[in-house]
Every structure is written in C-alpha cells, then in structure tokens.
Amino acid sequence: MTKIKDIQTYDELYDQVKTYIPEDELKDISRAYAFAYEHHFGVKRKSGEDYIVHPLNVAYILTSINADSATIEAALLHDVIEDCNVTEEEIEEKFGHEVMILVRGVTKINRLTFKNDSEATIVNHRKIIVGLSEDVRVIIVKLADRLHNMRTLWAIPEDRAKAKAKETLDILTPIAHRLGMSEIKSELEDLSLRYYKPNVYFDIVEKLNKTKVERESLVTEMMREVSSILNEHNIKHEIKGRAKSVYSIYNKLNKGKKFNEIYDLLALRVFVDTKEDCYQALGLIHSKYKPMPKRFKDYIAMPKANMYQSLHTTVFGINGNPFEIQIRTYEMDLVAEKGIASHWSYKEGGKVMQNAMEQKLQFFRSIMELTEEENKSSEFMNAVMNDVLKDSIYVYTPKGDVIELPLGSTPIDFAYRVHSKIGDTMVGAIVNDQIVPLDYKLKENDIVKINTNKNSNGPSKEWIKMAFTTHAKNKIKNFYSKIDKNENLKNGEETLVKEFRRKKLSLSTFLESEDLERVLNEYNMNTLDDFYIAIGAGQLTPTQVINFLTVDKPTKEEIVLSRNIRNAKPTVSKNDISVEGIDEIKVNIAGCCRPIPGDEIIGYISKGYGINIHRMHCPNVSDLEERIIPATWQENIDKRYETGILVRALREKNILVDIVSKTVGSNVIIQNINTMESNEEYLYEITLLTHNVDELKKFMNEIRKISSVFDVERNIK
Ligand code: MN
C-alpha cells in the first residue's frame, strides 16, 4: 500500500497539479486556494494545524488519481459553505457552475454529521448513495475528505473516533471498493481498523513486524528469480513486492484463517506491456513453480464487476514457501488502483466518468434499481447494505458472463439479477452441471444455469423466503401485487359499469367528461386504472363517486336551470283580492300554501300584520275560524303569482332538465328547484310563477307525462 503523503504548503500541491492539468486551468486552482485560505484564515483544526491544511491535503490526495481541475477546486473549497458562510451563489459566480455543484454536493453530505441517532445516520448514508447518482466526483471528493480526516482522527474523542471509523467501514470503503479505487480504499480501511478495533490492529501490526525482515528477504529473492526467467524469454517487465494491508489480514483472520496460513503474506506483482505477455509470464512461472490448486484466477478474461483485471496465482517458491503472484499490464494496474477515476476525461468534465460508472459498474445499476423500488430511507439503506455493499461473490452464466451477488445469494437471486423475466419463469437451477434446490447457497465461481418455462405460473410465494437479496424479494412481491392489481382492475371496472347502469347513468359520458378528472383529483389518483383498482379493492364505492359527482358540482341540469329560471319577485296587488267588508287594509299572500288566481281563498286576520290570504284547503288555517273572513280573486288578473309544486319520480335518472323543458310553450316560469333524493325516488320541490290555476294544471299535466314521474301536487309547507 502506497500511502499518499501529507503536505503542508500550496507549492507542494501546485507542483503536483501542473504535471497533468492544462496550464490555462492552473490559475483557477490558485484562485480557489487563495479564496479558501482567506476564508479559513485564523481557524485551527482540532489537531492544532491551520484549517487550510485540511482542504489542501484533500486536494492533494485527489491528484493521486489525476482528478480534473473542477474537482481539485471543489476539494479546496469543500468546507467554505459549511464553515465560512460563503453562499452557493458566490462560488458559482467566482468558480463556475460545475465547481459549485460539486461543493454543494459535498456540503449536503457533510451537513448531517455523525450522530448516534440511527435515523440521522441512515439519512446521511442515503445522501452519500444519492450523491453517486448526481455526480460521482462528489463522492470522490468525499472519500478524499474522509481519508484526510481519518489521518487526524486521534484529535477527536475516542467514542466519536470509533463511530467515525465504523461509518467509514460500513459505507465509504465499500463504495471506494465498488468504484475500484483500491489505493484510497486500502488506506481508509487500515485507518478505520486502527480506531475501530485498536487491539486487533496493533496485534496484526506486531506480528507483521516480527516477520518483516524474513518476509522481505524471501520476496526479494523470489523477485530476482522470476525476473530472470522472464528475461530469458525476453518479456519486458517490472516486479514489485507487495505489502499486504493490515485490514485484508484482519479479514482473513476473521474468516477463521490462522496468521501463518495466509498465503499472500508473501506477495509480488508483475507488470508487463500486453495481455499476451500476462499469459506467457504466467505459463513460465507455472512451469518453474508448482501452482497451488484452486488458487488460479483469470480476472483478465473475466473482469471483476468493478472493472478489475489481473491474473492471480499462488505458487510454491523459494524454500517451498507459497507466494501469491499477480500479473497485469500497466493499463490494468491503473484501473486496479484508481478504478473509476481511470476514466477521467479532461475535455468533458465528469460526464465521461459518470457514464463509465453507470454503464460499467454493476453496483451502480443495483443501487439505481433499489432507488426506484424503495422509498423509506431505512429500508433503502438496508437494501443497499445487504445487496450492494456487503461481501460479494462472483458467479458465472454458462456463457461466462460474470454476475456479482452478495454472499448468501441463491439461484433465485441470480435469476432476478440477470433479468426479472428469467426469475418470473424459472422452473429450476443447475449449478456446475448439478441440479440444485432453489435455496442452494451459491459459492464463488459457481456456473449457474437457470431453466425457464415461459408457460410457468410465475414465481412461488415461498421464494420470497429463499431469496437473499432485497432486489429479488421485491421483484417477486411485485409479481404478486401486479396479479392482485389486474384482478382489482377487472373487478373495479365491472362494478362501476353495473352500478352506473343500475342508476341509469352513462359511464361513457362520465369517462369522457371533466368529471373523471375531478374524481381522480378528489381521491388522489393518477389514472383511470388507479380508479378501477381502488373500486375493485373496495377502497372506494361507486355510490361515493356518484354522490361526489352529483352533490358537489353544478350539473348540466343546473346550468340549464340557471338559464331558464328568472328572478321575478311577485307582489300582491291589493286590487287583485277583495276581502269582505274591508277596504283599506294590507293584504299578504300566505307563504305556506301560496294561492294563485283560480284558487279558493280565505282571509286570516293577523295581529298587526293585516290580512293573510290562504288557500281554503291550507291546513295551517283550519283551526282559526273565528278570525277568518271570506276573500275572493278579482276577475282578469294579468299577473304571475308565486306558488310551489312537488314532483316525485322514480330514482332512475335525474329529470331536472325534462321538468324545465316543460316550461317551453307554457307561461309558467320556474324560479327554483330543490332536488332531494332517497333510495327509491327523487323529490323535486319547485317554486314557480304562474298566472292562474288553469295554467298551472296544464303545466303539472305536462310533467306527469315524464315517464318516471309518479306524483305531482301543489306544495303546502
Ligand atoms: Mn472536510
């Protein structure tokens, strides 16, 4: 592991960036440094250093992966929004949109600093993951930021240091690994282990130190031998000894290995020019040293999911000691060390790298799929941790395509990872030419063949338990909710058709009108299908919908009415009615029975309010004989009086329009219609103006002709 050194001055950074960044972009980097220097001026870190040393080193770490100028500027500026109250606008104005986006991204991730509160942690993790989808450079800056913070972790209290180390191991190193950035990942892992489990860490360091001299002399001798073999065959090469990281040893010890059983403690790496040279070198090495069985891996023909390519073998070398040898080209080595960052393009900023990540890294696609499926932060993070960031195995399709799956996966997970259609039609699985049960736990290098039958009835619900990944579980659940959905859709539509028919309403009219939109809005639905599904699932009844439609809105009928109903206020002319024996007194028409010319009437003497005129049949006056005096209509009254009728109709369809249309060719004017409904009938309470009883009777007869009407009568309140 080559540790990227710490620096103290801007000159050291500048010397590095000018080796690969175009000259015209260097002044922007210097401006960013000056801006950060000025804003952090006078502030010290907990380690006692000037604050500016931190962004300076974050930028320096990024030069090790040849980060572009926007990323270097963003690294220098990454803490100024959070710590110095600089605004996004100011950064955009001074350094451009691209730099601002990156600084904003890092600020967003950092804003939720580590708390013991697990929900905050989950939200924080999710932000890191989502940051990947926005611009992978945001995460790359974040990784460098964390790396420098981890180097000075001794300055913060032990429990916080531990928590930070754990977070790094939980989420940041797995991401660095998936991005293929093994150099940064490896240093982060060792630093994390040192604070997370100091006893274990120092125990391993001590053991390594004890054996260091002996190991180094063995490796040097082996390097010399291998080199001379390759030289004999004119293969241009370089060989380096390879120090094993403390964390990788910890991992192997954790898997139950003993310290002296870890074969790659003696390790070397051979660099050659071409792919062909890799295989030739391998052949030569194997012909001289016996290879250890099952330790050979060809990651050139079958690259790892993070694009890693190399040949791996373990051979019995000097004094029979096992040596792990990796053979790769320089180009492969660049990808192995820098990963996604080896795709840095200076012409197109982060875009090329973003594309490379989206297309080449399986883990990114998995995360994006989960982003679409999972909404709750905690479930999403569980799924990401479980499916994507955990230890994984590589298995193969019969054609040799590599599929990366989390350790613990079954053929069901494999099938759904390849394609959900494969999963849905799976009928069996064959692993390494053997039929296996579907809950078989896949192992590294298994070759998996999925048998499908397109006539299968779909996945079994039992598979949800057998599957390991959230991805596969979700796909199976989706399959079932789709079936339920289809059923509800069908039932919902049928129910609605029936109910509309029963109420003599036109479903097609409803579906074509704005009413549909109103109903969807009212019940928060997007499509007609959602609406049918809600009806089918019983979440909504047709009656609810019909009531909503008829109660709340101005119906077509009401619009017609508003045009036909006029507001004419009738006045009683004293001259129209003669009351026996009385001349100069006020005469009112009673509001309860509202008599009109032609009605038999009587007068009722009210205290202080003159004489009220009622119809003779009016139940409200029958008991008041002593106050009653005879009254009559005059002849030839040419004036409309207000009165009321009640119309009862079967509850088949709303006949408002029909009623109103009967006023055409009649002298009756409708003033108001009040519609009431019960289960069996509609009741229309109509206020109208008419000249006399004959005219009214004609009108009432017309209404009786409407088919569903079964009763029309004068209304007495
Ligand atoms: Mn920072």
mmCIF file of N, CA and C and ligand atoms in Angstrom, residues 45 51 54 58 78-79 110 145 149, ligand 1:
data_model
loop_
_atom_site.group_PDB
_atom_site.id
_atom_site.type_symbol
_atom_site.label_atom_id
_atom_site.label_comp_id
_atom_site.label_asym_id
_atom_site.label_seq_id
_atom_site.Cartn_x
_atom_site.Cartn_y
_atom_site.Cartn_z
ATOM 1 N N ARG A 45 -7.570 23.558 13.218
ATOM 2 C CA ARG A 45 -8.234 22.266 13.353
ATOM 3 C C ARG A 45 -7.972 21.728 14.749
ATOM 4 N N TYR A 51 -6.446 25.519 9.563
ATOM 5 C CA TYR A 51 -7.525 24.786 8.902
ATOM 6 C C TYR A 51 -7.221 24.498 7.439
ATOM 7 N N HIS A 54 -6.190 21.195 5.828
ATOM 8 C CA HIS A 54 -7.144 20.112 5.522
ATOM 9 C C HIS A 54 -7.592 20.136 4.047
ATOM 10 N N VAL A 58 -6.810 17.384 1.067
ATOM 11 C CA VAL A 58 -7.886 16.703 0.335
ATOM 12 C C VAL A 58 -7.613 16.845 -1.163
ATOM 13 N N HIS A 78 -14.250 22.805 -0.358
ATOM 14 C CA HIS A 78 -15.345 21.947 0.095
ATOM 15 C C HIS A 78 -15.918 22.312 1.466
ATOM 16 N N ASP A 79 -15.176 23.048 2.285
ATOM 17 C CA ASP A 79 -15.706 23.398 3.605
ATOM 18 C C ASP A 79 -16.123 24.858 3.740
ATOM 19 N N ASN A 110 -22.024 16.359 4.079
ATOM 20 C CA ASN A 110 -21.376 16.636 5.359
ATOM 21 C C ASN A 110 -22.285 17.288 6.383
ATOM 22 N N ASP A 145 -11.847 13.611 1.448
ATOM 23 C CA ASP A 145 -12.119 14.380 2.664
ATOM 24 C C ASP A 145 -12.046 13.463 3.890
ATOM 25 N N ASN A 149 -9.446 13.313 7.075
ATOM 26 C CA ASN A 149 -9.978 13.377 8.441
ATOM 27 C C ASN A 149 -9.566 12.164 9.263
HETATM 28 MN MN MN B 1 -13.586 18.498 5.158
#
